[in-house]
Every structure is written in structure tokens, then in C-alpha cells.
JSON list of C-alpha atoms in Angstrom, two decimals:
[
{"chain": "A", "resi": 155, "resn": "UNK", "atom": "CA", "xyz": [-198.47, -17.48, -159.27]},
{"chain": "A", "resi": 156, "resn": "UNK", "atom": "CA", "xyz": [-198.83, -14.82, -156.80]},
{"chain": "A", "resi": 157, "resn": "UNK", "atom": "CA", "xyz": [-198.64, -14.88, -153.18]},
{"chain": "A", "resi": 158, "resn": "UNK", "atom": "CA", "xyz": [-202.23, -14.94, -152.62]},
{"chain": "A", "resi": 159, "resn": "UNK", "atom": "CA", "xyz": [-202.67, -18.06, -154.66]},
{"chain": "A", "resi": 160, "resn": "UNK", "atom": "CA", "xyz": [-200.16, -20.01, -152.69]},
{"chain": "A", "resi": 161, "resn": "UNK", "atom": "CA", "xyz": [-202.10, -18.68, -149.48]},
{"chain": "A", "resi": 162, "resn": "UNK", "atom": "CA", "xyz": [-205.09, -20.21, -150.98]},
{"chain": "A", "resi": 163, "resn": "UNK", "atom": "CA", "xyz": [-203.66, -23.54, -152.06]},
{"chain": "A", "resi": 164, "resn": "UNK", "atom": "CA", "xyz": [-202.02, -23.97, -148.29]},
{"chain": "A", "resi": 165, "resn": "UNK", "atom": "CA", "xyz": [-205.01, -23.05, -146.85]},
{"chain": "A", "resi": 166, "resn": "UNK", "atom": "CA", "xyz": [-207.19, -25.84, -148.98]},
{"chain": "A", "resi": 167, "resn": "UNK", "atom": "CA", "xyz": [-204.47, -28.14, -148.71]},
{"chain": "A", "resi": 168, "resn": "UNK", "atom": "CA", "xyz": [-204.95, -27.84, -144.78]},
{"chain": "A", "resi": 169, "resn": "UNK", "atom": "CA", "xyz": [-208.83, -28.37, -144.64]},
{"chain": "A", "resi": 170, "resn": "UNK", "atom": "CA", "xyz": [-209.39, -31.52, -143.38]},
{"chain": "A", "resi": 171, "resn": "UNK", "atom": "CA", "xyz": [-212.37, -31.54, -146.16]},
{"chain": "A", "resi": 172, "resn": "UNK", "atom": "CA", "xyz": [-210.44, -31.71, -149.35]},
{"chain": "A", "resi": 173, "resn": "UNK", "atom": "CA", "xyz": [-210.56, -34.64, -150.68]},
{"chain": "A", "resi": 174, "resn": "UNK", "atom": "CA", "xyz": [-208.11, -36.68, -153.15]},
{"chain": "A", "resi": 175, "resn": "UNK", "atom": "CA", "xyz": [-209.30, -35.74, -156.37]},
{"chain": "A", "resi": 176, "resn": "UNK", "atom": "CA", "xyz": [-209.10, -32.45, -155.14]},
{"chain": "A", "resi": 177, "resn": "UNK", "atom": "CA", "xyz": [-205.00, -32.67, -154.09]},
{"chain": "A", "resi": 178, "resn": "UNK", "atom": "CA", "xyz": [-204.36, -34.54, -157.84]},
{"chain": "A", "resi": 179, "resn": "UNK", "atom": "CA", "xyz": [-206.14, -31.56, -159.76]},
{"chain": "A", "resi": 180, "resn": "UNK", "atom": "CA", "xyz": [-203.84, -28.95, -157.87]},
{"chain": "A", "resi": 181, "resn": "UNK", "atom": "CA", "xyz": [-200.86, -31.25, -158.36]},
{"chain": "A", "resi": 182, "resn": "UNK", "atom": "CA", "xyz": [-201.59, -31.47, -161.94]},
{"chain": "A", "resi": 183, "resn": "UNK", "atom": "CA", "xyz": [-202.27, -27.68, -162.03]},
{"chain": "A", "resi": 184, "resn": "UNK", "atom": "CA", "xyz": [-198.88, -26.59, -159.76]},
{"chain": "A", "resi": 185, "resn": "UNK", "atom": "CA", "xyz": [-197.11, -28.95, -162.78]},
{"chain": "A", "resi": 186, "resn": "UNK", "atom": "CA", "xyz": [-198.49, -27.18, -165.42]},
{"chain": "A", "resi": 187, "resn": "UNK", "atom": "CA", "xyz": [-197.60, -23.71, -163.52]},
{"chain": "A", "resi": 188, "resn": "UNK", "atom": "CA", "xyz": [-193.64, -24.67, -162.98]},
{"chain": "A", "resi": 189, "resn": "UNK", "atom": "CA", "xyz": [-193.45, -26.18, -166.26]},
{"chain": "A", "resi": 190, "resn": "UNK", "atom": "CA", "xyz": [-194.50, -22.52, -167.76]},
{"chain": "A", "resi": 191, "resn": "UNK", "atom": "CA", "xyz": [-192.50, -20.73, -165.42]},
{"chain": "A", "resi": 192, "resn": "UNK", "atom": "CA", "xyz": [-189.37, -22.95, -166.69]},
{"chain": "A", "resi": 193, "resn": "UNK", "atom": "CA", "xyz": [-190.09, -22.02, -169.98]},
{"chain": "A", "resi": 194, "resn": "UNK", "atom": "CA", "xyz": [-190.24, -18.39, -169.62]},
{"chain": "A", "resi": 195, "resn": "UNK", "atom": "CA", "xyz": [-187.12, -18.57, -167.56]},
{"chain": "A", "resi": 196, "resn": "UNK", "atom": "CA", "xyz": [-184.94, -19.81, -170.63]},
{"chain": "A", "resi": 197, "resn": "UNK", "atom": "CA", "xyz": [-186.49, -17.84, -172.95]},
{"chain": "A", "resi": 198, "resn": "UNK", "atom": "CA", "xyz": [-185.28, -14.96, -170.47]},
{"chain": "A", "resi": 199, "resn": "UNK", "atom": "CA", "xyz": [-182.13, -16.22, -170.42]},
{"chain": "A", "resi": 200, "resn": "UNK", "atom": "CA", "xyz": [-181.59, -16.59, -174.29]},
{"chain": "A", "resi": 201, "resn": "UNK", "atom": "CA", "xyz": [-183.12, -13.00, -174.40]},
{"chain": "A", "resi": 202, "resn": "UNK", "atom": "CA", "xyz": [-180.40, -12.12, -171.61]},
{"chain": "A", "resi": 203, "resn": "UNK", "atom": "CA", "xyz": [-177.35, -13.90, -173.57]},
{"chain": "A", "resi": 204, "resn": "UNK", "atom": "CA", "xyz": [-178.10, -12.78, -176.96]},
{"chain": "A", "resi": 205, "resn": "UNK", "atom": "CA", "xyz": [-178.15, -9.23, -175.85]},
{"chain": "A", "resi": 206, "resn": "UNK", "atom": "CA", "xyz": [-175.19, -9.96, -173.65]},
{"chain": "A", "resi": 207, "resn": "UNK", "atom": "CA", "xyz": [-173.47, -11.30, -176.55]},
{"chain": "A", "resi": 208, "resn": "UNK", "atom": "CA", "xyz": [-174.20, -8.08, -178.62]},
{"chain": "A", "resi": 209, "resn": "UNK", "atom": "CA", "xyz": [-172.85, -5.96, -175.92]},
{"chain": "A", "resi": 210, "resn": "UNK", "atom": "CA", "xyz": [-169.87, -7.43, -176.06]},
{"chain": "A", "resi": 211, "resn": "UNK", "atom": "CA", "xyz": [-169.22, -7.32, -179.69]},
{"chain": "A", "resi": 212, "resn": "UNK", "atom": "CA", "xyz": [-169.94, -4.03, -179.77]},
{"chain": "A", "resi": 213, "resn": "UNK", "atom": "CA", "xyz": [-167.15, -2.97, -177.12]},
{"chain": "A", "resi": 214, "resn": "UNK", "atom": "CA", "xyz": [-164.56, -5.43, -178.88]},
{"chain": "A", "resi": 215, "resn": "UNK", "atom": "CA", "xyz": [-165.44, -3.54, -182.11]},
{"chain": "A", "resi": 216, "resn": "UNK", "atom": "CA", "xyz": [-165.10, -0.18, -180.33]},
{"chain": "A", "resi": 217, "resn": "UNK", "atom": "CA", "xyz": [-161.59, -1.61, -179.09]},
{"chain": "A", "resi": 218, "resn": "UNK", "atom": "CA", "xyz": [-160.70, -2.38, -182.32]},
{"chain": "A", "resi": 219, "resn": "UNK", "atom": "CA", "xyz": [-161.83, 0.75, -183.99]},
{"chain": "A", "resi": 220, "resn": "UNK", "atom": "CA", "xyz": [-164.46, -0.88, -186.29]},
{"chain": "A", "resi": 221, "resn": "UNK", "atom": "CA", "xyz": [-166.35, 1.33, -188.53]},
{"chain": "A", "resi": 222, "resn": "UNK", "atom": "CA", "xyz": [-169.42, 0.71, -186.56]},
{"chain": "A", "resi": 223, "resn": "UNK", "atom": "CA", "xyz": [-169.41, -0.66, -183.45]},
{"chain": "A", "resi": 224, "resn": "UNK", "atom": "CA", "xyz": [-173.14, -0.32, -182.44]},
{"chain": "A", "resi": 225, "resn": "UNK", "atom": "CA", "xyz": [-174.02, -3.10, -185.65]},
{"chain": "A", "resi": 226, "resn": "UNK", "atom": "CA", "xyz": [-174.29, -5.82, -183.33]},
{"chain": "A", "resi": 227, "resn": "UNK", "atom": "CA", "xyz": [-176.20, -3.81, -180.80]},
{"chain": "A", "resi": 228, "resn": "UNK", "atom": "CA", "xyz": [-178.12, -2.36, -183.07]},
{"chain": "A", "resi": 229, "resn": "UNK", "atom": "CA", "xyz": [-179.00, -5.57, -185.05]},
{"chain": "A", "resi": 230, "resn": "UNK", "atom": "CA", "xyz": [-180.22, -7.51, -181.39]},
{"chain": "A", "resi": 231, "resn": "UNK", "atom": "CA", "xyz": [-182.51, -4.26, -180.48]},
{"chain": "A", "resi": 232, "resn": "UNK", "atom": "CA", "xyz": [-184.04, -4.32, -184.00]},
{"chain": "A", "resi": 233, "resn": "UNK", "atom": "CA", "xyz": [-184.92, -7.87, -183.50]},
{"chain": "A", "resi": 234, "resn": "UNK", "atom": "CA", "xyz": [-186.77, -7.22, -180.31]},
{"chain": "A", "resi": 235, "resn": "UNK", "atom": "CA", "xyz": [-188.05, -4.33, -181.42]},
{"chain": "A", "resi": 236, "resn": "UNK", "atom": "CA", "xyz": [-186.25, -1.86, -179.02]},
{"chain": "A", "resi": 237, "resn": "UNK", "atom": "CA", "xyz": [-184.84, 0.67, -181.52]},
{"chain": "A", "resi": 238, "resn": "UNK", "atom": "CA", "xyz": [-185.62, 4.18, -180.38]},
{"chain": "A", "resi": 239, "resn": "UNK", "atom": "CA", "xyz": [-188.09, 5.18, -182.80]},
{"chain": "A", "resi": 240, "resn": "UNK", "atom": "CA", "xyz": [-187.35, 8.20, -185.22]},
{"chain": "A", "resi": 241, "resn": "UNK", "atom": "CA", "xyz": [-188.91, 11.64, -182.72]},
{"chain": "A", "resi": 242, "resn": "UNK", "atom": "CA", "xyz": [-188.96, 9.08, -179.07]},
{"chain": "A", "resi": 243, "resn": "UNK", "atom": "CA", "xyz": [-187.28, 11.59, -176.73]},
{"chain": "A", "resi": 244, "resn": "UNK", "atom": "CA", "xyz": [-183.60, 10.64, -176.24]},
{"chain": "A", "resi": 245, "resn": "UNK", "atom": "CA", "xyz": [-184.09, 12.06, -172.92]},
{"chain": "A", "resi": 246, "resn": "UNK", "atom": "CA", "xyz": [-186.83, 10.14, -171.46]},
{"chain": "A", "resi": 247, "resn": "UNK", "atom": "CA", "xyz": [-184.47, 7.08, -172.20]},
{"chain": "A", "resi": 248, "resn": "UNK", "atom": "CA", "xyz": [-181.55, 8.25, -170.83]},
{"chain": "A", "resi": 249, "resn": "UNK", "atom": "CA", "xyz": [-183.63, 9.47, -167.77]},
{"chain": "A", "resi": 250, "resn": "UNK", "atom": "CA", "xyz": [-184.84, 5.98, -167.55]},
{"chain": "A", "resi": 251, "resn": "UNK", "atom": "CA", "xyz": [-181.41, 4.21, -167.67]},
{"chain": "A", "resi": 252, "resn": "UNK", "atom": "CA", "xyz": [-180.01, 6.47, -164.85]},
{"chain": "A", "resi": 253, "resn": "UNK", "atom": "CA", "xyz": [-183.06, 5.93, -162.85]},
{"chain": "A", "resi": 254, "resn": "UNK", "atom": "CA", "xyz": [-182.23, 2.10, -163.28]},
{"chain": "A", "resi": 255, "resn": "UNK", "atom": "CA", "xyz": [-178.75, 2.71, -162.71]},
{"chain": "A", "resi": 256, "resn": "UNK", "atom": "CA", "xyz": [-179.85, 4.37, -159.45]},
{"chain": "A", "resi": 257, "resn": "UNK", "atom": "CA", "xyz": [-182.15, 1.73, -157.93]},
{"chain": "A", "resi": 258, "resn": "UNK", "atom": "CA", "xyz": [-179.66, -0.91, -158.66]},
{"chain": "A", "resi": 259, "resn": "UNK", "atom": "CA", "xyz": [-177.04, 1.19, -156.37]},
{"chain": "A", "resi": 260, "resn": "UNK", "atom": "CA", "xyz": [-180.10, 1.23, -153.75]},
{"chain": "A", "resi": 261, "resn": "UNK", "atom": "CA", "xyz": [-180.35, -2.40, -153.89]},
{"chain": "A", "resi": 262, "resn": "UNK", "atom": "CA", "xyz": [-176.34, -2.97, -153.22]},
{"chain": "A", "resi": 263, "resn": "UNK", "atom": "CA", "xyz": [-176.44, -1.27, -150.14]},
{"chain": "A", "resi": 264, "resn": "UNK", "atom": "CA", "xyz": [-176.83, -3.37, -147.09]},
{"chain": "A", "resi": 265, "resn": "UNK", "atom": "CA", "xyz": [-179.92, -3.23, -145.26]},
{"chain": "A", "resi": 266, "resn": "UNK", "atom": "CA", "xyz": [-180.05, -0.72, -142.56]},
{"chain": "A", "resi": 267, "resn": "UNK", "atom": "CA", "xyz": [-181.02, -2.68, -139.03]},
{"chain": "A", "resi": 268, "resn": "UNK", "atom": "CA", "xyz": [-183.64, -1.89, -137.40]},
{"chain": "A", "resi": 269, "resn": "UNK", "atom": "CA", "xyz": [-182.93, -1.09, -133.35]},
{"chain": "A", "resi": 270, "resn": "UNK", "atom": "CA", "xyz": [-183.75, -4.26, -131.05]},
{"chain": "A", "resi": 271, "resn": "UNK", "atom": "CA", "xyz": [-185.94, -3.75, -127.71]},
{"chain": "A", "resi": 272, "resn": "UNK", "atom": "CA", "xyz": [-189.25, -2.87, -126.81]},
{"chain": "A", "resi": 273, "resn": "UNK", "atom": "CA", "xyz": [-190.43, 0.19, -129.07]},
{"chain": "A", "resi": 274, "resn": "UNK", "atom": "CA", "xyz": [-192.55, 2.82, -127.28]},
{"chain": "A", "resi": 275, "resn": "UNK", "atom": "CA", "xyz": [-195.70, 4.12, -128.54]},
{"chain": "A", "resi": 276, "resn": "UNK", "atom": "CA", "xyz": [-197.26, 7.56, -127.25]},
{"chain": "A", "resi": 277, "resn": "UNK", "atom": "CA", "xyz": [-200.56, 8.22, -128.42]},
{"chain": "A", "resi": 278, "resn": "UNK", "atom": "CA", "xyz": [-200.58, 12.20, -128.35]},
{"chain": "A", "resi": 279, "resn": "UNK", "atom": "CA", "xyz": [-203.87, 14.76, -129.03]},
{"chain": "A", "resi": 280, "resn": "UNK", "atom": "CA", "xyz": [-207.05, 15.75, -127.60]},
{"chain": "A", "resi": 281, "resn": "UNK", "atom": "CA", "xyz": [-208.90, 13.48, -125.85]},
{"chain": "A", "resi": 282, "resn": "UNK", "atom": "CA", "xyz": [-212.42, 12.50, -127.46]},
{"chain": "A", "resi": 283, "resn": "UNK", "atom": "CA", "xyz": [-215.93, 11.59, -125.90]},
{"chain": "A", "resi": 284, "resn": "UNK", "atom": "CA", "xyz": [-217.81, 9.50, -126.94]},
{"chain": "A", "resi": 285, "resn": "UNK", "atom": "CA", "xyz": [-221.94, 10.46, -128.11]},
{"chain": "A", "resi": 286, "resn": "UNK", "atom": "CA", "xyz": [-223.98, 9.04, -125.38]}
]
């Protein structure tokens, strides 16, 4: 649900107009929303475990000097249908994960504050008439 849906929903829920029936159908319809939203969350998180899982095998086999490492990798991108296909550019990808890599080190930082007190505001150009 986006933010402008909830801004609609408070907003109805805060007219003195809306009537019962109304409230049950967006209780009913808020229900329905969360229940979806729980869904997709553990389907995420089998996604995210699965591939977690694979990424650990595969650096276990590396420890181990296993004839090929990447099979469990390999295997979990297959099934999601991440594979780099034969001719994608190996360079657009790699481009992408340091680009990731990046944003998640921009994200770490701490938030710069912002300086306290009255800010002052200059309004600077040519002054303008207006047509009379």
C-alpha cells in the first residue's frame, strides 16, 4: 500500500460522515492487504535462505577444494532463472554488483546533521515590476 493510500484511509477514517459499513469494508480490505504482504514476506525470506544456503555451500566447497564449487550456486540461480545468459555482458553485471556494493556503503554511514538555528534566506537579482 503506498503512502498515499494510507493518507486517504486516515483522512476517510476522520470524516465525521463515514459511516459503519464503510469502517468494516476497509477493515476487511486492510486484512486482506497485511495478509498478502505476510505472504510475500516469507516467500522473500525462503528466496533469501535458499540462496543464502547456496552461498554457503559454495564457499565450504571452495574450502575444501571441491571440483566445482559454484554447483550449488549455480543450481539456486538456474532455479530462479538468474543464470547469465550465453552473450549478457559480464560487465554490465559486475558494474551492477559494485554499484550495489557502493550504495550499501552509502547507507552505513551515519547521517550527516543538519546545523540547528534559524536559517537565513537572501533573495538576490533584479528587481521586477509588475504590468499595470
Amino acid at each position: 500500500m503506498t503512502r498515499s493510500e494510507f493518507d486517504d484511509i486516515r483522512a476517510f477514517l476522520a470524516d465525521e460522515a463515514t459511516h459503519a459499513g464503510d469502517l468494516l469494508r476497509i477493515a476487511r480490505t486492510l486484512i486482506d492487504d497485511l495478509e498478502h504482504a505476510r505472504m510475500r514476506e516469507a516467500v522473500l525470506r525462503t528466496h533469501y535462505l535458499r540462496l543464502l544456503t547456496a552461498a554457503r555451500a559454495t564457499v565450504a566447497s571452495d574450502a575444501v577444494d571441491a571440483a566445482d564449487p559454484l554447483t550449488f550456486l549455480r543450481h539456486e540461480l538456474a532455479e530462479r532463472g538468474q543464470l547469465p545468459a550465453d552473450g549478457e555482458a559480464v560487465q554490465r553485471i559486475l558494474s551492477d554488483a559494485r554499484t550495489a556494493a557502493a550504495l550499501l556503503a552509502c547507507l552505513e554511514q551515519p547521517a550527516q546533521k543538519r546545523p540547528r538555528g534559524m536559517r537565513l534566506r537572501r533573495c538576490v537579482g533584479t528587481g521586477r515590476a509588475l504590468p499595470r
